[in-house]
CSV table of C-alpha atoms and ligand atoms in Angstrom, one decimal:
chain,number,residue,atom,x,y,z
F,30,MET,CA,191.8,-96.5,130.2
F,31,LEU,CA,192.6,-99.9,131.7
F,32,SER,CA,195.1,-100.5,134.4
F,33,ALA,CA,197.1,-103.6,135.0
F,34,SER,CA,194.8,-104.6,137.8
F,35,ASP,CA,191.6,-104.5,135.8
F,36,THR,CA,189.8,-107.8,136.2
F,37,ASP,CA,187.6,-107.9,133.1
F,38,THR,CA,188.1,-110.9,130.9
F,39,ILE,CA,188.2,-109.8,127.3
F,40,CYS,CA,187.7,-111.6,124.0
F,41,ALA,CA,187.9,-110.9,120.3
F,42,ILE,CA,188.2,-112.7,117.0
F,43,ALA,CA,191.9,-112.4,116.1
F,44,THR,CA,191.7,-113.4,112.4
F,45,PRO,CA,190.3,-111.2,109.7
F,46,PRO,CA,186.6,-111.4,108.8
F,47,GLY,CA,185.5,-113.6,105.9
F,48,ARG,CA,185.9,-117.2,105.0
F,49,SER,CA,189.2,-119.0,105.9
F,50,GLY,CA,190.4,-122.5,106.9
F,51,VAL,CA,190.9,-121.5,110.5
F,52,GLY,CA,189.6,-118.7,112.6
F,53,ILE,CA,191.0,-117.8,116.0
F,54,VAL,CA,189.2,-116.3,119.0
F,55,ARG,CA,191.3,-115.1,121.9
F,56,VAL,CA,190.3,-114.6,125.5
F,57,SER,CA,192.5,-112.9,128.2
F,58,GLY,CA,191.8,-112.3,131.9
F,59,PRO,CA,191.1,-114.1,135.1
F,60,GLY,CA,187.9,-115.7,133.8
F,61,CYS,CA,189.6,-117.9,131.2
F,62,LEU,CA,189.3,-121.1,133.2
F,63,ALA,CA,185.7,-120.5,134.1
F,64,ILE,CA,184.9,-119.8,130.5
F,65,ALA,CA,186.8,-122.9,129.4
F,66,ALA,CA,184.7,-125.0,131.8
F,67,ARG,CA,181.5,-123.8,130.0
F,68,VAL,CA,182.8,-123.7,126.4
F,69,LEU,CA,185.1,-126.8,126.5
F,70,LYS,CA,183.6,-128.6,129.5
F,71,PHE,CA,187.0,-129.4,130.9
F,72,SER,CA,190.0,-127.5,132.3
F,73,PRO,CA,192.7,-127.3,129.7
F,74,THR,CA,196.3,-128.3,130.5
F,75,PRO,CA,198.7,-125.3,130.2
F,76,ARG,CA,200.4,-125.0,126.9
F,77,HIS,CA,198.9,-128.2,125.5
F,78,ALA,CA,197.0,-128.4,122.2
F,79,HIS,CA,193.6,-130.0,122.9
F,80,TYR,CA,191.5,-131.1,119.9
F,81,CYS,CA,187.9,-130.9,121.2
F,82,PRO,CA,184.4,-129.7,120.7
F,83,PHE,CA,183.4,-126.1,121.5
F,84,TYR,CA,179.9,-125.9,123.1
F,85,ASN,CA,177.2,-123.3,122.9
F,86,VAL,CA,175.5,-122.0,126.0
F,87,ASP,CA,172.6,-124.5,125.3
F,88,ASP,CA,175.2,-127.3,125.3
F,89,SER,CA,175.0,-128.0,121.6
F,90,VAL,CA,178.3,-128.4,119.8
F,91,LEU,CA,178.9,-125.3,117.7
F,92,ASP,CA,182.4,-126.2,116.3
F,93,GLN,CA,185.4,-128.3,117.0
F,94,GLY,CA,189.0,-127.3,116.9
F,95,ILE,CA,192.1,-126.6,119.0
F,96,ALA,CA,192.0,-125.1,122.4
F,97,LEU,CA,195.2,-123.7,123.9
F,98,PHE,CA,195.6,-122.4,127.5
F,99,PHE,CA,198.5,-120.1,128.6
F,100,PRO,CA,198.4,-119.4,132.3
F,101,GLY,CA,199.6,-115.9,133.3
F,102,PRO,CA,202.2,-114.5,133.7
F,103,ASN,CA,203.7,-116.6,130.9
F,104,SER,CA,201.4,-115.5,128.2
F,105,PHE,CA,201.3,-112.7,125.6
F,106,THR,CA,199.2,-110.4,127.8
F,107,GLY,CA,200.7,-111.6,131.1
F,108,GLU,CA,197.2,-112.8,132.2
F,109,ASP,CA,195.5,-116.2,131.7
F,110,VAL,CA,195.0,-116.5,127.9
F,111,LEU,CA,192.7,-119.0,126.2
F,112,GLU,CA,192.9,-119.4,122.4
F,113,LEU,CA,190.3,-121.2,120.5
F,114,GLN,CA,191.1,-122.2,116.9
F,115,GLY,CA,187.9,-123.1,115.1
F,116,HIS,CA,186.7,-123.0,111.5
F,117,GLY,CA,187.0,-119.6,109.8
F,118,GLY,CA,183.4,-119.0,108.8
F,119,PHE,CA,181.7,-115.7,109.7
F,120,TYR,CA,178.8,-117.5,111.4
F,121,VAL,CA,180.8,-120.0,113.3
F,122,LEU,CA,183.3,-117.4,114.7
F,123,ASP,CA,180.5,-115.0,115.6
F,124,ALA,CA,178.6,-117.8,117.4
F,125,LEU,CA,181.7,-118.7,119.3
F,126,LEU,CA,182.2,-115.1,120.3
F,127,GLN,CA,178.6,-114.7,121.4
F,128,THR,CA,179.0,-117.8,123.6
F,129,LEU,CA,182.1,-116.3,125.2
F,130,LEU,CA,180.3,-113.0,125.8
F,131,GLN,CA,177.4,-115.0,127.4
F,132,SER,CA,180.0,-116.8,129.6
F,133,GLY,CA,181.3,-113.7,131.2
F,134,ALA,CA,183.8,-112.1,128.8
F,135,ARG,CA,183.4,-108.7,127.3
F,136,LEU,CA,184.4,-107.6,123.8
F,137,ALA,CA,188.0,-106.3,123.7
F,138,ARG,CA,188.7,-102.8,122.5
F,139,PRO,CA,191.2,-102.4,119.6
F,140,GLY,CA,194.7,-103.1,120.8
F,141,GLU,CA,193.5,-104.1,124.2
F,142,PHE,CA,195.5,-107.4,124.3
F,143,THR,CA,198.7,-105.6,123.5
F,144,GLU,CA,197.8,-102.8,125.9
F,145,ARG,CA,197.5,-105.4,128.7
F,146,ALA,CA,200.8,-106.9,127.6
F,147,PHE,CA,202.3,-103.4,128.0
F,148,LEU,CA,200.7,-102.7,131.3
F,149,ASN,CA,201.9,-106.1,132.6
F,150,ASP,CA,205.5,-105.3,131.5
F,151,LYS,CA,205.6,-108.0,128.8
F,152,LEU,CA,206.9,-105.4,126.3
F,153,ASP,CA,207.5,-101.7,126.3
F,154,LEU,CA,205.6,-99.1,124.4
F,155,ALA,CA,208.0,-98.9,121.4
F,156,GLN,CA,207.8,-102.7,121.1
F,157,ALA,CA,204.0,-102.6,121.4
F,158,GLU,CA,203.8,-100.1,118.6
F,159,ALA,CA,206.2,-102.3,116.5
F,160,ILE,CA,203.5,-105.1,116.6
F,161,ALA,CA,201.1,-102.8,114.8
F,162,ASP,CA,203.8,-101.7,112.4
F,163,LEU,CA,204.7,-105.3,111.7
F,164,ILE,CA,201.1,-106.1,110.8
F,165,ASP,CA,200.9,-102.9,108.7
F,166,SER,CA,204.2,-103.5,106.9
F,167,SER,CA,204.0,-103.2,103.1
F,168,SER,CA,207.6,-104.1,102.3
F,169,ALA,CA,210.2,-106.6,103.3
F,170,GLU,CA,212.3,-103.7,104.8
F,171,ALA,CA,209.4,-102.4,106.8
F,172,ALA,CA,208.7,-105.8,108.2
F,173,ARG,CA,212.4,-106.5,109.0
F,174,SER,CA,212.7,-103.1,110.7
F,175,ALA,CA,209.5,-103.6,112.7
F,176,MET,CA,210.7,-107.0,113.8
F,177,ARG,CA,214.0,-105.4,115.1
F,178,THR,CA,212.0,-102.8,117.1
F,179,LEU,CA,209.8,-105.6,118.4
F,180,GLN,CA,212.8,-107.5,119.5
F,181,GLY,CA,213.9,-104.5,121.6
F,182,GLU,CA,216.7,-103.0,119.5
F,183,PHE,CA,215.4,-99.4,119.5
F,184,SER,CA,214.4,-99.7,123.2
F,185,ARG,CA,217.9,-100.9,124.2
F,186,LEU,CA,219.5,-97.8,122.6
F,187,ILE,CA,217.0,-95.6,124.4
F,188,ASP,CA,217.5,-97.4,127.7
F,189,SER,CA,221.3,-97.2,127.5
F,190,LEU,CA,221.1,-93.5,126.8
F,191,ALA,CA,218.6,-93.0,129.6
F,192,ASP,CA,221.0,-94.9,132.0
F,193,LYS,CA,223.8,-92.6,131.2
F,194,ILE,CA,221.6,-89.5,131.8
F,195,VAL,CA,220.5,-91.0,135.2
F,196,ASN,CA,224.1,-91.7,136.2
F,197,LEU,CA,225.1,-88.1,135.3
F,198,ARG,CA,222.2,-86.8,137.4
F,199,VAL,CA,223.1,-88.9,140.4
F,200,TYR,CA,226.7,-87.7,140.1
F,201,LEU,CA,225.6,-84.1,139.9
F,202,GLU,CA,223.1,-84.4,142.7
F,203,ALA,CA,225.7,-85.9,144.9
F,204,ALA,CA,228.0,-83.0,144.2
F,205,ILE,CA,225.2,-80.5,145.0
F,206,ASP,CA,225.0,-82.0,148.4
F,207,PHE,CA,228.6,-81.1,149.0
F,208,THR,CA,228.3,-77.5,147.9
F,209,ASP,CA,231.9,-76.6,148.8
F,210,GLU,CA,233.2,-78.9,146.2
F,211,GLU,CA,230.7,-78.0,143.5
F,212,ILE,CA,232.8,-75.3,141.8
F,213,ASP,CA,235.8,-77.6,141.5
F,214,PHE,CA,233.9,-80.5,140.4
F,215,LEU,CA,232.1,-78.6,137.6
F,216,SER,CA,235.2,-76.9,136.4
F,217,GLU,CA,237.1,-80.2,136.2
F,218,GLY,CA,235.4,-80.6,132.8
F,219,ARG,CA,234.3,-84.2,133.3
F,220,ILE,CA,230.6,-83.3,133.4
F,221,GLY,CA,230.9,-81.3,130.2
F,222,GLU,CA,232.7,-84.2,128.5
F,223,LYS,CA,230.0,-86.7,129.6
F,224,LEU,CA,227.2,-84.4,128.4
F,225,SER,CA,228.8,-84.1,125.0
F,226,GLU,CA,229.2,-87.9,124.8
F,227,VAL,CA,225.5,-88.4,125.6
F,228,ASN,CA,224.6,-85.7,123.1
F,229,LEU,CA,226.6,-87.5,120.4
F,230,GLN,CA,225.0,-90.8,121.2
F,231,LEU,CA,221.5,-89.1,121.0
F,232,ASP,CA,222.5,-87.7,117.6
F,233,GLN,CA,223.3,-91.2,116.3
F,234,ILE,CA,220.1,-92.6,117.6
F,235,MET,CA,218.2,-89.8,115.8
F,236,VAL,CA,219.8,-90.5,112.5
F,237,GLN,CA,218.7,-94.2,112.8
F,238,ALA,CA,215.2,-93.2,114.1
F,239,ARG,CA,214.7,-90.8,111.1
F,240,GLN,CA,215.4,-93.7,108.7
F,241,GLY,CA,213.1,-95.9,110.7
F,242,ALA,CA,210.3,-93.3,110.5
F,243,LEU,CA,210.8,-92.9,106.8
F,244,ILE,CA,210.5,-96.7,106.3
F,245,ARG,CA,207.2,-96.5,108.1
F,246,GLU,CA,205.8,-93.2,106.9
F,247,GLY,CA,207.5,-92.7,103.6
F,248,MET,CA,207.6,-89.7,101.3
F,249,ALA,CA,204.7,-87.7,99.8
F,250,VAL,CA,205.3,-86.7,96.2
F,251,VAL,CA,202.9,-84.7,94.0
F,252,ILE,CA,203.1,-84.5,90.2
F,253,VAL,CA,201.8,-81.3,88.6
F,254,GLY,CA,201.9,-80.0,85.0
F,255,LYS,CA,199.9,-79.2,81.9
F,256,PRO,CA,197.7,-81.9,80.4
F,257,ASN,CA,199.7,-84.2,78.2
F,258,ALA,CA,203.0,-83.4,79.8
F,259,GLY,CA,203.4,-87.0,80.7
F,260,LYS,CA,202.3,-87.1,84.4
F,261,SER,CA,200.4,-90.3,84.1
F,262,SER,CA,203.2,-91.9,82.2
F,263,LEU,CA,205.6,-90.9,84.9
F,264,LEU,CA,203.3,-92.4,87.6
F,265,ASN,CA,203.2,-95.6,85.6
F,266,ALA,CA,206.9,-95.7,85.1
F,267,LEU,CA,207.5,-95.2,88.8
F,268,ALA,CA,204.8,-97.7,89.8
F,269,GLY,CA,205.9,-100.2,87.3
F,270,LYS,CA,202.3,-100.9,86.3
F,271,ASP,CA,199.4,-99.2,84.4
F,272,SER,CA,197.3,-97.7,87.0
F,273,ALA,CA,196.6,-94.3,85.4
F,274,ILE,CA,194.9,-93.9,82.1
F,275,VAL,CA,197.3,-92.6,79.5
F,276,THR,CA,195.7,-91.1,76.4
F,277,ASP,CA,196.4,-88.4,73.8
F,278,ILE,CA,193.2,-86.5,74.7
F,279,GLU,CA,194.0,-83.6,77.0
F,280,GLY,CA,192.5,-83.6,80.4
F,281,THR,CA,191.8,-87.3,80.9
F,282,THR,CA,192.9,-87.3,84.5
F,283,ARG,CA,190.2,-85.4,86.3
F,284,ASP,CA,190.6,-86.7,89.7
F,285,VAL,CA,193.6,-87.0,92.0
F,286,LEU,CA,195.1,-90.4,91.5
F,287,SER,CA,197.2,-91.9,94.3
F,288,GLU,CA,199.7,-94.7,94.2
F,289,GLN,CA,202.0,-96.2,96.7
F,290,ILE,CA,205.2,-97.7,95.6
F,291,HIS,CA,208.6,-98.4,97.3
F,292,ILE,CA,212.1,-97.3,96.4
F,293,ASP,CA,214.5,-99.6,98.2
F,294,GLY,CA,211.9,-100.0,100.9
F,295,MET,CA,211.1,-96.3,101.3
F,296,PRO,CA,207.3,-95.9,100.7
F,297,LEU,CA,206.5,-93.3,98.1
F,298,HIS,CA,203.0,-91.8,98.2
F,299,ILE,CA,202.6,-90.4,94.8
F,300,THR,CA,199.7,-88.2,93.8
F,301,ASP,CA,199.0,-87.3,90.2
F,302,THR,CA,196.9,-84.1,90.3
F,303,ALA,CA,194.0,-83.4,88.1
F,304,GLY,CA,194.4,-81.7,84.7
F,305,LEU,CA,194.3,-78.5,86.8
F,306,ARG,CA,192.0,-76.7,84.5
F,307,ASP,CA,189.8,-73.9,85.8
F,308,SER,CA,186.3,-75.1,85.1
F,309,ASN,CA,182.9,-75.1,86.7
F,310,ASP,CA,182.7,-78.8,86.4
F,311,PRO,CA,182.2,-80.1,90.0
F,312,VAL,CA,184.4,-83.1,89.3
F,313,GLU,CA,187.3,-80.9,88.2
F,314,GLN,CA,186.6,-78.5,91.1
F,315,GLU,CA,186.9,-81.3,93.6
F,316,GLY,CA,190.1,-82.5,91.8
F,317,ILE,CA,191.6,-79.0,92.3
F,318,ARG,CA,190.7,-78.9,96.0
F,319,ARG,CA,192.4,-82.2,96.5
F,320,ALA,CA,195.4,-81.1,94.5
F,321,MET,CA,195.7,-78.1,96.8
F,322,LYS,CA,195.8,-80.3,99.9
F,323,ALA,CA,198.3,-82.7,98.4
F,324,LEU,CA,200.6,-79.9,97.4
F,325,GLU,CA,200.6,-78.4,100.9
F,326,GLN,CA,201.5,-81.7,102.4
F,327,ALA,CA,204.0,-82.8,99.8
F,328,ASP,CA,207.7,-83.5,100.7
F,329,ARG,CA,208.4,-82.9,97.0
F,330,VAL,CA,206.5,-81.5,94.0
F,331,LEU,CA,207.4,-82.7,90.6
F,332,LEU,CA,206.7,-80.2,87.8
F,333,MET,CA,206.2,-82.2,84.6
F,334,VAL,CA,207.0,-80.4,81.4
F,335,ASP,CA,206.8,-81.7,77.8
F,336,SER,CA,210.3,-80.5,76.8
F,337,SER,CA,209.6,-81.2,73.2
F,338,ARG,CA,207.2,-78.3,73.3
F,339,GLU,CA,208.5,-76.0,76.1
F,340,ASN,CA,211.8,-75.2,77.7
F,341,VAL,CA,211.6,-74.7,81.4
F,342,ASP,CA,214.4,-74.1,83.9
F,343,ASN,CA,215.1,-72.0,86.9
F,344,SER,CA,215.3,-68.8,84.8
F,345,ASN,CA,211.7,-68.9,83.6
F,346,LEU,CA,210.2,-71.2,86.3
F,347,PHE,CA,208.0,-68.6,88.0
F,348,ASP,CA,206.6,-67.2,84.8
F,349,TYR,CA,205.9,-70.8,83.7
F,350,LEU,CA,204.2,-71.7,87.0
F,351,ASN,CA,202.1,-68.5,86.8
F,352,ASN,CA,200.8,-69.5,83.4
F,353,THR,CA,200.5,-73.2,84.2
F,354,ILE,CA,199.2,-73.6,87.7
F,355,LEU,CA,195.9,-72.1,88.8
F,356,SER,CA,196.5,-69.1,91.0
F,357,PRO,CA,195.0,-70.6,94.2
F,358,LEU,CA,197.5,-73.4,94.0
F,359,LEU,CA,200.6,-71.2,93.6
F,360,PRO,CA,201.3,-70.4,97.2
F,361,ALA,CA,201.6,-74.1,98.0
F,362,VAL,CA,204.5,-74.5,95.5
F,363,ASP,CA,208.0,-73.3,96.5
F,364,SER,CA,211.0,-73.8,94.4
F,365,ALA,CA,213.1,-75.4,97.1
F,366,ARG,CA,210.7,-78.3,97.3
F,367,LEU,CA,210.3,-78.4,93.5
F,368,THR,CA,211.9,-80.6,90.9
F,369,ILE,CA,211.4,-79.8,87.2
F,370,ILE,CA,211.0,-82.9,85.1
F,371,GLN,CA,211.9,-82.2,81.5
F,372,ASN,CA,210.0,-85.1,80.0
F,373,LYS,CA,210.1,-86.6,76.5
F,374,ALA,CA,213.9,-86.3,76.3
F,375,ASP,CA,213.6,-88.9,73.5
F,376,LEU,CA,212.0,-86.3,71.3
F,377,THR,CA,214.7,-83.6,72.0
F,378,GLY,CA,217.5,-86.1,71.6
F,379,LEU,CA,219.1,-85.0,74.9
F,380,ALA,CA,220.5,-87.6,77.3
F,381,ALA,CA,218.8,-88.3,80.6
F,382,GLU,CA,220.5,-86.1,83.3
F,383,ARG,CA,220.1,-84.7,86.8
F,384,ILE,CA,221.1,-81.0,87.2
F,385,ASN,CA,221.4,-79.9,90.8
F,386,PRO,CA,221.0,-76.2,91.4
F,387,ASP,CA,223.8,-74.0,92.8
F,388,ASP,CA,221.4,-72.4,95.2
F,389,ALA,CA,219.3,-74.5,97.5
F,390,ARG,CA,216.3,-72.2,96.9
F,391,GLN,CA,216.2,-73.2,93.3
F,392,ALA,CA,214.7,-76.3,91.7
F,393,THR,CA,216.5,-79.4,90.7
F,394,ILE,CA,216.1,-80.4,87.1
F,395,ILE,CA,215.8,-84.0,85.8
F,396,ARG,CA,215.7,-84.7,82.2
F,397,LEU,CA,214.1,-88.1,81.3
F,398,ALA,CA,211.7,-89.9,79.1
F,399,ALA,CA,208.8,-91.4,81.1
F,400,LYS,CA,207.2,-93.4,78.3
F,401,GLN,CA,210.6,-95.0,77.4
F,402,ARG,CA,211.5,-95.3,81.1
F,403,GLN,CA,214.8,-93.6,80.6
F,404,GLY,CA,216.2,-91.7,83.5
F,405,ILE,CA,213.7,-93.0,86.0
F,406,GLU,CA,216.5,-94.3,88.2
F,407,LEU,CA,217.9,-90.7,88.3
F,408,LEU,CA,214.6,-89.5,89.7
F,409,GLN,CA,214.4,-92.4,92.2
F,410,GLN,CA,217.9,-91.5,93.5
F,411,HIS,CA,217.0,-87.9,93.7
F,412,LEU,CA,213.9,-88.6,95.8
F,413,LYS,CA,215.9,-90.8,98.2
F,414,ASP,CA,218.5,-88.0,98.5
F,415,CYS,CA,215.8,-85.4,99.2
F,416,MET,CA,214.8,-87.4,102.3
F,417,GLY,CA,218.3,-88.5,103.3
F,418,PHE,CA,217.2,-92.1,102.8
F,419,GLN,CA,219.6,-94.9,102.9
F,420,ALA,CA,218.4,-98.5,102.2
F,421,ALA,CA,218.0,-100.2,105.6
F,422,GLY,CA,221.1,-102.1,106.3
F,423,GLU,CA,221.5,-104.6,109.1
F,424,GLY,CA,220.4,-103.1,112.4
F,425,GLY,CA,217.8,-100.6,111.0
F,426,PHE,CA,214.7,-100.4,113.2
F,427,ILE,CA,211.2,-98.9,112.7
F,428,ALA,CA,210.3,-95.7,114.4
F,429,ARG,CA,207.4,-93.3,114.5
F,430,ARG,CA,207.0,-89.5,114.3
F,431,ARG,CA,206.1,-89.5,117.9
F,432,HIS,CA,209.5,-91.1,118.8
F,433,LEU,CA,211.3,-88.4,116.7
F,434,ASP,CA,209.4,-85.7,118.6
F,435,ALA,CA,210.4,-87.2,121.9
F,436,LEU,CA,214.1,-87.5,120.7
F,437,ASN,CA,214.0,-83.9,119.6
F,438,LYS,CA,212.7,-82.7,122.9
F,439,ALA,CA,215.3,-84.7,124.8
F,440,GLN,CA,218.0,-83.2,122.6
F,441,GLN,CA,216.8,-79.7,123.3
F,442,CYS,CA,217.0,-80.4,127.1
F,443,LEU,CA,220.5,-81.8,126.7
F,444,GLN,CA,221.6,-78.8,124.7
F,445,GLN,CA,220.1,-76.5,127.4
F,446,ALA,CA,222.0,-78.5,130.0
F,447,ILE,CA,225.3,-78.0,128.1
F,448,TRP,CA,224.5,-74.3,127.8
F,449,GLN,CA,223.7,-74.0,131.5
F,450,LEU,CA,227.0,-75.7,132.4
F,451,GLU,CA,229.0,-73.5,130.1
F,452,HIS,CA,227.4,-70.2,131.0
F,453,HIS,CA,226.3,-70.5,134.6
F,454,GLY,CA,228.1,-73.6,136.0
F,455,ALA,CA,224.9,-74.3,138.0
F,456,ALA,CA,224.7,-77.9,138.9
F,457,GLU,CA,221.0,-77.8,140.0
F,458,LEU,CA,219.9,-76.3,136.6
F,459,VAL,CA,221.9,-78.9,134.7
F,460,ALA,CA,220.4,-81.7,136.8
F,461,GLU,CA,216.9,-80.4,136.1
F,462,ASP,CA,217.5,-80.3,132.4
F,463,LEU,CA,218.8,-83.8,132.5
F,464,ARG,CA,215.7,-84.9,134.4
F,465,HIS,CA,213.5,-83.5,131.6
F,466,ALA,CA,215.7,-85.2,128.9
F,467,HIS,CA,215.2,-88.5,130.8
F,468,GLN,CA,211.5,-88.0,130.9
F,469,HIS,CA,211.2,-87.4,127.1
F,470,LEU,CA,213.2,-90.6,126.4
F,471,GLY,CA,210.8,-92.4,128.8
F,472,GLU,CA,207.9,-91.3,126.6
F,473,ILE,CA,209.3,-93.5,123.9
F,474,THR,CA,209.5,-96.7,125.8
F,475,GLY,CA,206.5,-95.9,128.0
F,476,ALA,CA,208.3,-95.4,131.3
F,477,PHE,CA,206.6,-92.0,131.4
F,478,THR,CA,203.2,-91.9,129.6
F,479,THR,CA,199.8,-90.4,129.9
F,480,ASP,CA,196.5,-92.2,129.6
F,481,ASP,CA,195.7,-90.0,126.6
F,482,LEU,CA,198.8,-91.1,124.8
F,483,LEU,CA,198.2,-94.8,125.5
F,484,GLY,CA,194.6,-94.4,124.4
F,485,LYS,CA,195.7,-92.8,121.1
F,486,ILE,CA,198.3,-95.4,120.4
F,487,PHE,CA,196.3,-98.6,121.2
F,488,SER,CA,193.0,-97.4,119.6
F,489,SER,CA,194.8,-97.4,116.2
F,490,PHE,CA,195.4,-101.2,116.5
F,491,CYS,CA,193.2,-103.8,115.1
F,492,ILE,CA,190.6,-105.6,117.2
F,493,GLY,CA,192.0,-108.9,118.5
F,494,LYS,CA,195.6,-107.6,118.7
W,25,GDP,P1,199.3,-86.4,81.4
W,25,GDP,O1,198.1,-85.8,80.7
W,25,GDP,O2,200.3,-85.3,81.8
W,25,GDP,O3,199.0,-87.4,82.4
W,25,GDP,O4,200.2,-87.1,80.2
W,25,GDP,P2,200.2,-88.6,79.7
W,25,GDP,O5,201.1,-89.4,80.6
W,25,GDP,O6,198.8,-89.1,79.5
W,25,GDP,O7,200.9,-88.5,78.3
W,25,GDP,C1,200.4,-87.8,77.2
W,25,GDP,C2,201.0,-88.3,76.0
W,25,GDP,O8,202.4,-88.1,75.9
W,25,GDP,C3,200.8,-89.8,75.7
W,25,GDP,O9,200.5,-90.0,74.4
W,25,GDP,C4,202.1,-90.4,76.2
W,25,GDP,O10,202.3,-91.7,75.5
W,25,GDP,C5,203.1,-89.4,75.7
W,25,GDP,N1,204.3,-89.4,76.5
W,25,GDP,C6,204.5,-89.4,77.8
W,25,GDP,N2,205.8,-89.4,78.1
W,25,GDP,C7,206.5,-89.5,77.0
W,25,GDP,C8,207.9,-89.5,76.7
W,25,GDP,O11,208.8,-89.6,77.5
W,25,GDP,N3,208.2,-89.5,75.4
W,25,GDP,C9,207.3,-89.5,74.4
W,25,GDP,N4,207.7,-89.5,73.1
W,25,GDP,N5,206.0,-89.4,74.6
W,25,GDP,C10,205.5,-89.4,75.9
């Protein structure tokens, strides 16, 4: 991994490959001005748009465009940055890149510009991740939430919590030094009160972070059922377009079809499983293998039933599953994660309805008509409820699973601190738990990180970012 003092000058094409009006090549590092002297043949004025030729190493003109120079530390990476905006042709940009490489730069690794910005304290780790999330956003909500994290909203909450924990530690450690007073000071109750306050604040951040992670990662849903139950029709109704083939011939869908849609900004990764027939046909076998994997990873499994032919509810669910789903798939389906969709309600004449079970171990039932798109909104609301999803209001920010893990660990340490205080009244042990809680919060913003973690985060970025 790179350190802030690395002196390599890096370059990369920052725009996507292909033909476009403009293509941008970025350079960052101490060699920018030397490279400018070779490629532009002059020293660019800081933060000034120069319209000029770009020269090849053999002094021929390879393109002309805009050159921008941002001297460090007032640049994206915190280092000298040169940006060359030329024409967006594959050959032109590649030739420009080759010239930069021959002039002393090396090719940037994925995310290396942002990594340098992080190492030079231009942004923290949660903000750096938000750049990738903003680029990957597939909905307005995701983009808005990523922007808020990029602007530091999530980090400010984490930092304010971390400050409180540090203050508490300082207070405790000062008391430890005056051991005579330790007992009084702990029994005063103020430490306990402050710990509970911090714990409550952490709880509130976790609620917001869970929403933020849902906006980013979404919900995985699998549709299972007999051929012709209406699985593809449901997929189409949810997706709002015809992506699966709907026919009257049984077993049309032989592969696992995946679709990503949004409900109020929550991404829904829907998988329509194969016709689930036991057959030696390798295509169907592969479909079954994929169905198995999707079932295991699903947040929710929708069992689609043609209610004009069969009546399925919690009383006969297991017998029905035994007869419907192939035996290797059965262990991957549990009723608490299952929703029975009684489809084709138009044929039975019953109104669309959601029936919640009395017992959380049982399946929810939703009666609807996929083809007629009746009751689809009941299902959408049910899916949001399953994940505890609320549409992102003002102030929602994007978060990642890794942030949730760190918040969980911080909370365990805080709870341990509260327990220590209540059961042993030992200030040293409470202070130690607080130190660990602080460290876990620091993993989110990057105040405490390992090279492995940074490598993992930045390698998933695109080149040139
Ligand atoms: P799959 O094999 O489970 O994917 O089922 P399809 O979605 O291909 O549907 C099978 C047949 O049932 C098609 O002719 C659909 O038009 C029909 N169908 C699906 N949903 C409904 C519904 O709600 N009402 C009625 N009447 N027919 C439906």
